XYZ file of C-alpha atoms in Angstrom:
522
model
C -14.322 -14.628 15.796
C -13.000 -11.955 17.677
C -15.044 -13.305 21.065
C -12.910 -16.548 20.157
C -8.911 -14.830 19.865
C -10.060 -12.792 23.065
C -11.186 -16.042 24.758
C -8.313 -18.108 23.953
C -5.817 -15.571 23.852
C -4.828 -16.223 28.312
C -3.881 -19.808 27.352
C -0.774 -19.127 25.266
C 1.924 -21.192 25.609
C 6.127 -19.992 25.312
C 5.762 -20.276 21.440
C 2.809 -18.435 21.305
C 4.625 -15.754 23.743
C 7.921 -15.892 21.286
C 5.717 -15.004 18.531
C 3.979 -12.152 19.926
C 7.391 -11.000 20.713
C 8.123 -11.224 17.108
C 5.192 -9.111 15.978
C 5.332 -7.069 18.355
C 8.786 -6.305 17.148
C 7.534 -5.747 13.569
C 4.855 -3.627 14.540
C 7.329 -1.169 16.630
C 9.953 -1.217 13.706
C 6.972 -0.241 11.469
C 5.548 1.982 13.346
C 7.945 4.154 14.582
C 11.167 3.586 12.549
C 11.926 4.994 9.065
C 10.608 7.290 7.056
C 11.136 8.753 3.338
C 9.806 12.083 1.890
C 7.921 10.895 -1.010
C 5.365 8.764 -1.095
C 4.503 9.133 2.676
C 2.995 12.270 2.601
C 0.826 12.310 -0.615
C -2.319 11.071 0.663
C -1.948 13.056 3.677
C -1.266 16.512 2.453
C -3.937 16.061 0.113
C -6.053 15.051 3.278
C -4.903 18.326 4.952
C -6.391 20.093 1.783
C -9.630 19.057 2.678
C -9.284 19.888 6.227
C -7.906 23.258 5.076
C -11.383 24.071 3.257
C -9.925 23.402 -0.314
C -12.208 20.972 -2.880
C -10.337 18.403 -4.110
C -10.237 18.577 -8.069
C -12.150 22.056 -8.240
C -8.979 23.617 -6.115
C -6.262 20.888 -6.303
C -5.799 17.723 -8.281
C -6.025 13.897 -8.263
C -6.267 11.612 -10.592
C -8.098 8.616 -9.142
C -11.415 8.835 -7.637
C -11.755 10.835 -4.259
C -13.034 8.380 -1.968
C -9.149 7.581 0.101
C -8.906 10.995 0.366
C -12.575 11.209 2.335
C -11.568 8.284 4.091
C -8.402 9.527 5.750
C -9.838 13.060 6.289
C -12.319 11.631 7.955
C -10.268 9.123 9.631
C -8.013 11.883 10.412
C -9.915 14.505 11.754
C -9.962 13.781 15.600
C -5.745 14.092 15.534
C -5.580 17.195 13.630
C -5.392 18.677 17.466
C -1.876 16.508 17.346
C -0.530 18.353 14.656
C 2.834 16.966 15.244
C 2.210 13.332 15.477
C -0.214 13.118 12.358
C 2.415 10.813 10.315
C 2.890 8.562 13.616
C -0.701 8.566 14.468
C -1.644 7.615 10.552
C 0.994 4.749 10.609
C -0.783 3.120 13.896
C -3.947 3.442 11.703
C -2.813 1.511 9.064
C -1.335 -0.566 11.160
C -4.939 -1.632 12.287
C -6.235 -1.406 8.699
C -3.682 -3.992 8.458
C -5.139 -6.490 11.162
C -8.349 -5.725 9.798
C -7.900 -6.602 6.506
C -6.025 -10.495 8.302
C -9.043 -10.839 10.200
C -11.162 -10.908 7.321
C -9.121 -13.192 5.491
C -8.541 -15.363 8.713
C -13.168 -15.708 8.835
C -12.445 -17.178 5.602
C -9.766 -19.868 6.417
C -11.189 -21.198 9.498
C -8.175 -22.264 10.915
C -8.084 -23.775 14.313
C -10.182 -21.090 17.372
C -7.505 -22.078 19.819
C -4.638 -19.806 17.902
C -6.811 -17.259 16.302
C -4.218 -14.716 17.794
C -1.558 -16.531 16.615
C -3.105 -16.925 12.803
C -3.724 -13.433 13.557
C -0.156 -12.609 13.813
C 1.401 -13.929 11.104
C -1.409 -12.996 8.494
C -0.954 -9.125 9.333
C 2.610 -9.514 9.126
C 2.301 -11.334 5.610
C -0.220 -9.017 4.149
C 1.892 -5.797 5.256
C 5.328 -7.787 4.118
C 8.178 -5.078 3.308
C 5.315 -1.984 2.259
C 5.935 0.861 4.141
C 3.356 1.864 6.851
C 1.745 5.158 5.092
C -1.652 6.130 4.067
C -2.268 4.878 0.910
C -4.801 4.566 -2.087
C -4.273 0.709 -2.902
C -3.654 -0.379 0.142
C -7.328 1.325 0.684
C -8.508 -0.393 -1.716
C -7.443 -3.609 -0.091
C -9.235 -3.003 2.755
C -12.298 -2.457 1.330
C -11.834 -5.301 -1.090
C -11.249 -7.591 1.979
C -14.499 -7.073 3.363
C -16.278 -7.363 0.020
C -14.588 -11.048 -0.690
C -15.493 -11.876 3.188
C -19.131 -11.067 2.510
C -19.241 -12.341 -0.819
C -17.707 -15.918 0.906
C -20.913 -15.498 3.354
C -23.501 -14.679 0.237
C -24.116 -11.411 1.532
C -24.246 -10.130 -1.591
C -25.530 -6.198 -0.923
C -22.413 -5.887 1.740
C -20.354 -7.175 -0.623
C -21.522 -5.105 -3.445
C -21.167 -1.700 -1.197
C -17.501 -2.722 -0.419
C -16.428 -2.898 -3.936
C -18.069 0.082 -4.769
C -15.958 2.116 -1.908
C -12.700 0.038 -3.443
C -13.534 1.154 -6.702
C -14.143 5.144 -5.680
C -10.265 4.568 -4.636
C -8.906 3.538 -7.728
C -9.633 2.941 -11.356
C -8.125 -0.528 -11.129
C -10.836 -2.458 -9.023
C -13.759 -1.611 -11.566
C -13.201 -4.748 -12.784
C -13.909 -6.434 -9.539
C -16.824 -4.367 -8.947
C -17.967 -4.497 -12.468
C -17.585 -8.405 -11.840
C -19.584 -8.565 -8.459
C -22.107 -6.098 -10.036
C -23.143 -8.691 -13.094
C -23.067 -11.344 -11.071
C -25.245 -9.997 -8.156
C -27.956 -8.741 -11.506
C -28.043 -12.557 -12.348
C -28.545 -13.848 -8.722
C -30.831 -10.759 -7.988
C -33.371 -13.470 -6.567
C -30.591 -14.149 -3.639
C -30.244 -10.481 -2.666
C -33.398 -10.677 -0.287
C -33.647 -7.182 -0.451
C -36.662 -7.492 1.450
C -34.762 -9.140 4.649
C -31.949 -6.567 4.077
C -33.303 -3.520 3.665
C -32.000 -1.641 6.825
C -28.760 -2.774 4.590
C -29.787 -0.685 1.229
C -30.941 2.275 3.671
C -27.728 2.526 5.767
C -25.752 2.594 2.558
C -28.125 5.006 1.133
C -27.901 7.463 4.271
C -23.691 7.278 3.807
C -23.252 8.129 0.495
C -25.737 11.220 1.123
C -23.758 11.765 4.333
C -20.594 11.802 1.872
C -22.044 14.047 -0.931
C -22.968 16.616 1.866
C -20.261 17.019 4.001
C -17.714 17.146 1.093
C -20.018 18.604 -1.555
C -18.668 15.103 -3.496
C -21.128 15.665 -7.031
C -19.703 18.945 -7.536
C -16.432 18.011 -6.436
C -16.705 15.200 -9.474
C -18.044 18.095 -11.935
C -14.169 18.881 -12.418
C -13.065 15.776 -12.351
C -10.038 15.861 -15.326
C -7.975 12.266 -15.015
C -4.706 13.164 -16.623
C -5.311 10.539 -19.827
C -0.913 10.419 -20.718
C 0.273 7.370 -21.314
C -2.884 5.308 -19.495
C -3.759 2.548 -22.366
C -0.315 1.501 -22.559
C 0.300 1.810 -18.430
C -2.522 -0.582 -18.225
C -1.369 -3.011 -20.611
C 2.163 -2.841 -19.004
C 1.355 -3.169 -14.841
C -1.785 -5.145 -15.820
C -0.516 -8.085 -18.215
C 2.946 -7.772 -19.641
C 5.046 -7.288 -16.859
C 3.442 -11.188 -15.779
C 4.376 -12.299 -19.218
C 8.233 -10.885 -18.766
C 8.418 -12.622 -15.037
C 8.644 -15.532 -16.585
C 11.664 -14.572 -18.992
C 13.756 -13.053 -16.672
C 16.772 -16.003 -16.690
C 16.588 -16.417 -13.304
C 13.157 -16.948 -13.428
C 13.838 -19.838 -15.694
C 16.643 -21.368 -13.538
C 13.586 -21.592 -11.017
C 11.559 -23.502 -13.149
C 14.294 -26.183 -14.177
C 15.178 -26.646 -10.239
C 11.875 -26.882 -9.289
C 11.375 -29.707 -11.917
C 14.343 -31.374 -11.007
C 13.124 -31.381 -7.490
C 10.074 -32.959 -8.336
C 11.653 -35.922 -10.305
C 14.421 -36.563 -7.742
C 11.470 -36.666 -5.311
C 9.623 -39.364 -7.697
C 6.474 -37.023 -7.303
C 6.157 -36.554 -11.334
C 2.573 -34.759 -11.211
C 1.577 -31.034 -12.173
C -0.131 -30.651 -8.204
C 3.143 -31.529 -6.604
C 5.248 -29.728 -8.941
C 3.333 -26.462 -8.315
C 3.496 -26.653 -4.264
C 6.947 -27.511 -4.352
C 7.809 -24.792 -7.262
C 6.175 -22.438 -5.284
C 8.305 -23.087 -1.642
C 11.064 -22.494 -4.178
C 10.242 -19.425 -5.193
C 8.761 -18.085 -1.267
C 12.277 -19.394 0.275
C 13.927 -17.244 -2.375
C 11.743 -14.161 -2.202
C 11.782 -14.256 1.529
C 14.639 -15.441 2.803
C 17.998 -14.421 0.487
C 16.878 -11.064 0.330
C 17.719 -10.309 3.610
C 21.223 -12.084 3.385
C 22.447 -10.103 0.412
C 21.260 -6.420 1.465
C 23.045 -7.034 4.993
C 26.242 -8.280 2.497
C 25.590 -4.670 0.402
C 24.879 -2.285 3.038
C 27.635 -4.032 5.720
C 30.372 -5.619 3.553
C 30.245 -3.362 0.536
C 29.119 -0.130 2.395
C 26.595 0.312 -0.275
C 23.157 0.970 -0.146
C 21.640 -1.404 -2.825
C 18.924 -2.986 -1.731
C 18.006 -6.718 -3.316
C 14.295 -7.766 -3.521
C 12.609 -9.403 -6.888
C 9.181 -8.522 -7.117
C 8.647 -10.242 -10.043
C 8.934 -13.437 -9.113
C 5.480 -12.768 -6.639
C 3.894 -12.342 -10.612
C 5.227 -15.768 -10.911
C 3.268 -16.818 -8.293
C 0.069 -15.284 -9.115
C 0.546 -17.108 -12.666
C 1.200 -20.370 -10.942
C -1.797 -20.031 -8.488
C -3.684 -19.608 -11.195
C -2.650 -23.047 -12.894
C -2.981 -24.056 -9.810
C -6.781 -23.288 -9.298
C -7.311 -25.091 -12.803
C -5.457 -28.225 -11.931
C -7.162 -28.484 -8.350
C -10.718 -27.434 -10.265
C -11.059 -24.761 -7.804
C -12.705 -22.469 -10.534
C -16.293 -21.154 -9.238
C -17.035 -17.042 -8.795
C -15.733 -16.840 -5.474
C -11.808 -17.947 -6.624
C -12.134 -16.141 -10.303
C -13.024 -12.622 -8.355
C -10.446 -13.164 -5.413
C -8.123 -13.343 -8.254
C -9.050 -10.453 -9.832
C -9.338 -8.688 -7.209
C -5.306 -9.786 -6.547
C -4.739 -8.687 -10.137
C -6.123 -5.494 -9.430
C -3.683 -4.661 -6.836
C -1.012 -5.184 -8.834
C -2.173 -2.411 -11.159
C 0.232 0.593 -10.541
C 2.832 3.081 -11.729
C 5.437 2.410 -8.711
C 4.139 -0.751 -7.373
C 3.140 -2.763 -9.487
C 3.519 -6.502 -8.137
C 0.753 -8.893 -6.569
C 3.096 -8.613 -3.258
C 0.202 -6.569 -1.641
C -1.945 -9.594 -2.375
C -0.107 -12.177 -1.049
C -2.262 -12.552 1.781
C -5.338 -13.302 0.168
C -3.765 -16.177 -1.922
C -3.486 -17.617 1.465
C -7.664 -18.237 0.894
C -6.147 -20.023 -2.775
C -4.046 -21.987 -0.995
C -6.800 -23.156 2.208
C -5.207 -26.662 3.176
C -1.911 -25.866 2.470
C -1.795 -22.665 4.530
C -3.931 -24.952 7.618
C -1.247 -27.618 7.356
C 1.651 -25.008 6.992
C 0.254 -22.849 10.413
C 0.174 -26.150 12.253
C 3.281 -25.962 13.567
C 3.915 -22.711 16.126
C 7.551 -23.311 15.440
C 7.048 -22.827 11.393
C 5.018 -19.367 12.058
C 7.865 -18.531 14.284
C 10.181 -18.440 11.569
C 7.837 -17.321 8.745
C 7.751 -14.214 10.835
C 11.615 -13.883 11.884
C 11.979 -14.122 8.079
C 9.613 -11.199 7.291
C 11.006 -9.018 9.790
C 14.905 -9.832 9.335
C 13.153 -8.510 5.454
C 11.686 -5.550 6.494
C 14.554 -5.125 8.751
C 17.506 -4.742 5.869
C 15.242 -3.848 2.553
C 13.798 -0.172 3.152
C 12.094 2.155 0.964
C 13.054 5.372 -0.044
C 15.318 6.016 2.797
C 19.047 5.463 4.270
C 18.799 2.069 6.577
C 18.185 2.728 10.081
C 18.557 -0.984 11.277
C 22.490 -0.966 10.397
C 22.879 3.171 11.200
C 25.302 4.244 13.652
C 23.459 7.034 14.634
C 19.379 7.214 14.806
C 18.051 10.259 15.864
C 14.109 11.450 16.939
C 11.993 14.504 15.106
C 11.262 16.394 17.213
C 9.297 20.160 16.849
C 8.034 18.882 13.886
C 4.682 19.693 12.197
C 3.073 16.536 10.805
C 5.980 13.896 11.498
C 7.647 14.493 14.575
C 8.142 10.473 16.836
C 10.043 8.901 13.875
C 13.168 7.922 14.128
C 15.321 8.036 11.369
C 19.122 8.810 10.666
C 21.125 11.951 11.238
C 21.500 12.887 7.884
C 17.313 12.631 7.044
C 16.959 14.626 10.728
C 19.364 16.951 9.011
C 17.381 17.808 5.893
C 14.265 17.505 7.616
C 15.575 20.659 9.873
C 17.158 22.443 6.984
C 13.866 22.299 5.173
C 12.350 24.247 8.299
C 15.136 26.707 7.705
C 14.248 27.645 4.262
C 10.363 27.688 4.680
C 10.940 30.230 7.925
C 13.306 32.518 5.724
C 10.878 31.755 2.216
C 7.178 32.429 2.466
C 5.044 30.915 -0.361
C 6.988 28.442 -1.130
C 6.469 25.105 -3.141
C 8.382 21.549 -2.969
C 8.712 20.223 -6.423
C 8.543 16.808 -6.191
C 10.704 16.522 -2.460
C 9.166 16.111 0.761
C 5.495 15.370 -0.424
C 4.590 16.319 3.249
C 6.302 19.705 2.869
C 2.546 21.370 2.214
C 0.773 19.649 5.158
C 3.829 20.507 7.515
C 3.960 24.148 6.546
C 0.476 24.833 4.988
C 1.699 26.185 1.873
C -0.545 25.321 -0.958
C 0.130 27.504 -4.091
C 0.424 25.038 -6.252
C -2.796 22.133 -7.305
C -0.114 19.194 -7.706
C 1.008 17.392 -4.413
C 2.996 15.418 -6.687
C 4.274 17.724 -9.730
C 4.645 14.845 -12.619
C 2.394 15.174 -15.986
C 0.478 12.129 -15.224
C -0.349 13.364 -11.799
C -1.173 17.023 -13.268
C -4.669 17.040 -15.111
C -4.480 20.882 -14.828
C -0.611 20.914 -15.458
C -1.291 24.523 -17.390
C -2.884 25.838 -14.197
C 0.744 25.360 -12.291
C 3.216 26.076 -15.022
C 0.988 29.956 -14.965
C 2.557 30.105 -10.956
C 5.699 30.787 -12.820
C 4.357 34.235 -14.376
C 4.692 35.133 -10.748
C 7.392 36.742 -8.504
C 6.747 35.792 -4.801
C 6.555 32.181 -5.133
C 9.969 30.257 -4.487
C 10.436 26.732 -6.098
C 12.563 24.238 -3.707
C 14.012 21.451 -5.046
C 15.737 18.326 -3.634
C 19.541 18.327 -5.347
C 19.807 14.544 -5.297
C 16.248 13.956 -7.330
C 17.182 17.125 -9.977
C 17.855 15.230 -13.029
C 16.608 12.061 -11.524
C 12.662 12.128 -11.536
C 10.425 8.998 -11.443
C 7.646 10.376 -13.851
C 8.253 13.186 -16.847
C 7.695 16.267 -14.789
C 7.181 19.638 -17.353
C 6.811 22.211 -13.961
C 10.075 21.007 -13.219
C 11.832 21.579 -16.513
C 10.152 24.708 -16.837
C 11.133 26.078 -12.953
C 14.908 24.898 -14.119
C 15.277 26.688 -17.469
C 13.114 29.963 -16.661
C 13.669 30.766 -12.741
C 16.871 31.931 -11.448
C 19.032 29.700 -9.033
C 18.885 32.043 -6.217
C 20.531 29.804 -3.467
C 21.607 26.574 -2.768
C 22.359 24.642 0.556
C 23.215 21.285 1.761
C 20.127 19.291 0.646
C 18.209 22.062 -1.531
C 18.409 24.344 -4.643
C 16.037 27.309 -4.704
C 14.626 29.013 -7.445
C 12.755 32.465 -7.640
């Protein structure tokens, strides 16, 4: 397929041009625009643990299996030399990860050769919709589950199977898929052709001894601990009753009674025509009020509340899925691209199908060909997304409506960002402090803090309980005298997780300074 965008990629017309123009804006925004201090650097100072010698659960911790953390140490490794630009250099990664992952869908839609690079386009920009380009463990997991429903779509069942396997050594969620793709390959064992695919089983077989030598993986997994607070009832919550609440939300509801009343006005009184139009309802809303009322917030109001409803995407997972009933679309192939959607949605922070919206796009086949038709359509589709991504950030002030951007610069890690004054301002104090403290920790501010300084005295990147296996191992730093604690005065009393090291460093260390940004503790 690739041969084919290459090939037909010199005979774009202006609307082909105006939408490159449009990604191409997306991309730079992504790219090089933005950044916030918490999320951003987990994966990546955990990465720089590995690259600093340290085994990841015998000398730090992690709760979900280690294989993202191979994968981006590996990936990784040539730009160490650019210590600077790691964070840039990561985001241009996933970036490609990105197109990857649209490419794979796009073998499966078979949409017209001639705009491969448009269909290109606006499938990367739909899959990476308003996430945050950062190294991540479920967007790994995407990847590799792309690839595994691509093969799977072409019976290639062992490629398939060795995909899943990789998605599920990123996270506990996707055993289900694999666990799914496993059975399923036992009972069609006579369609493996093991025999024609051997060099297959013995490539595979040469990586994962490859993996187990160069990180010593088996004895790495000997002391594996996953911290086991609060998971039953996490699962239960991201996994099935947060779609069951979408629904109840009143606003929800108004959504259903419009979209009925559409139908019937229309005269089109059937369950097929009621879902397609239900579901515009609901994309027009997600996509394109959003970025109306955070402009009105952040411009009119001067306040930085940003408006986005993830739970109506649930509501569209739970109508595809009466969707794929009424249309009898119901064979393997649909039931495990929809749990492997499910799957994604399975998180503590995230947890919304949004991630997954491009591979509903396979769901919805005809629709999306018919939709993609018209270059003009796209066009908007992806002024939409951006004009989203544009005015809903994460984490972070807003640098599309700031006065004032400004560059890190002398930076370890993320220097080429641009971002506002004031996050230039505390990335520079933090400098300050870590030049004047030695052995120093970041409790649960600026996640990259240990990559950009290489101070690791602590096993917890991120210092919550359910993050902290070996939580007992930390909270014994405090018995000594030349560690200093740092912590971020706006998140003090305002944590995302219960976080024990934290109520423990406020209550038994003394408040020895405090700046603009920071209060440190000795």
């Amino acid at each position: 397929m690739f041969n084919k965008i290459f090939k037909h990629s010199l005979q774009l017309n202006y609307n082909d041009f105006f939408i490159i123009l449009l990604f191409l804006l997306f991309a730079v925004y992504s790219i090089f625009f933005g950044i916030e201090m918490m999320d951003s650097g987990f994966i990546i100072s955990l990465s720089k643990k590995i690259e600093c010698g340290f085994e990841i659960y015998r000398d730090f911790d992690y709760v979900r299996p280690p294989i993202s953390i191979y994968f981006w140490n590996l990936l990784l490794k040539p730009f160490w030399y650019f210590h600077d630009y790691v964070f840039l250099i990561s985001r241009v990664l996933v970036f490609i990860q990105f197109v990857i992952i649209s490419y794979n869908i796009l073998s499966i839609l078979k949409l017209d050769a001639q705009s491969s690079w448009i269909y290109l386009t606006i499938i990367t920009v739909l899959s990476i919709n308003i996430f945050p380009l950062m190294p991540w463990h479920t967007t790994d997991g995407l990847f590799f589950l792309s690839f595994a429903i691509r093969y799977l779509y072409f019976r290639k069942f062992i490629l398939s199977l060795f995909f899943a396997l990789l998605a599920f050594g990123i996270k506990q969620s996707f055993l289900i898929p694999f666990l799914m793709l496993l059975v399923y390959c036992v009972v069609q064992y006579k369609k493996l052709n093991f025999r024609e695919n051997y060099w297959y089983v013995l490539v595979i077989a040469i990586f994962f001894i490859f993996i187990n030598i160069y990180f010593n993986a088996l004895d790495s997994l000997y002391y594996y601990k996953s911290s086991s607070s609060g998971q039953m009832s996490n699962f239960f919550k991201t996994g099935f009753q947060h779609f069951w609440n979408a629904f109840f939300i009143k606003r929800n509801l108004l959504f259903l009674i419009v979209g009925g009343g559409i139908v019937v006005f229309l005269k089109k009184k059937n369950i097929r025509n009621f879902i397609r139009i239900y579901l515009c309802i609901l994309l027009i809303y997600c996509f394109c009020l959003p970025p109306i009322f955070n402009l009105y917030y952040q411009l009119v109001n001067s306040n930085q509340h940003q408006y986005f409803n993830f739970d109506l995407f649930d509501n569209i997972f739970v109508i595809s899925i009466i969707y794929c009933i009424v249309e009898l679309r119901f064979n393997f192939f649909t039931v495990f691209l929809m749990i492997c959607i499910w799957s994604l949605s399975i998180s503590w922070g995230y947890n919304s199908i949004i991630l997954g919206l491009s591979l509903l796009t396979i769901v919805y086949k005809n629709e999306v060909k018919y939709l993609f038709s018209n270059k003009i359509t796209i066009s908007v589709i992806i002024f939409i997304i951006l004009s989203l991504r544009l005015t809903n950030t994460y984490g972070e002030e807003n640098t599309f409506i700031s006065e004032r951007l400004s560059r890190i610069t002398n930076t370890p890690i993320i220097s080429g960002i641009f971002t506002t004054v004031d996050k230039n301002n505390y990335i520079n104090e933090s400098k300050r402090i870590v030049e004047f403290y030695k052995n120093s920790i970041f409790v649960n501010c600026l996640v990259f803090g240990s990559a950009m300084y290489d101070e690791f005295p602590n096993r917890a990147v991120w210092e919550y309980d359910v993050e902290s296996p070996n939580l007992d191992k930390d909270i014994a730093l405090l018995q000594r005298n030349d560690v200093v604690y740092i912590i971020d005065k706006t998140r003090k009393h305002n944590s995302f997780h219960k976080s024990t090291f934290s109520e423990e460093i406020l209550s038994k260390k003394k408040l020895i300074k405090t700046t603009r940004y920071f209060e440190i503790y000795k």
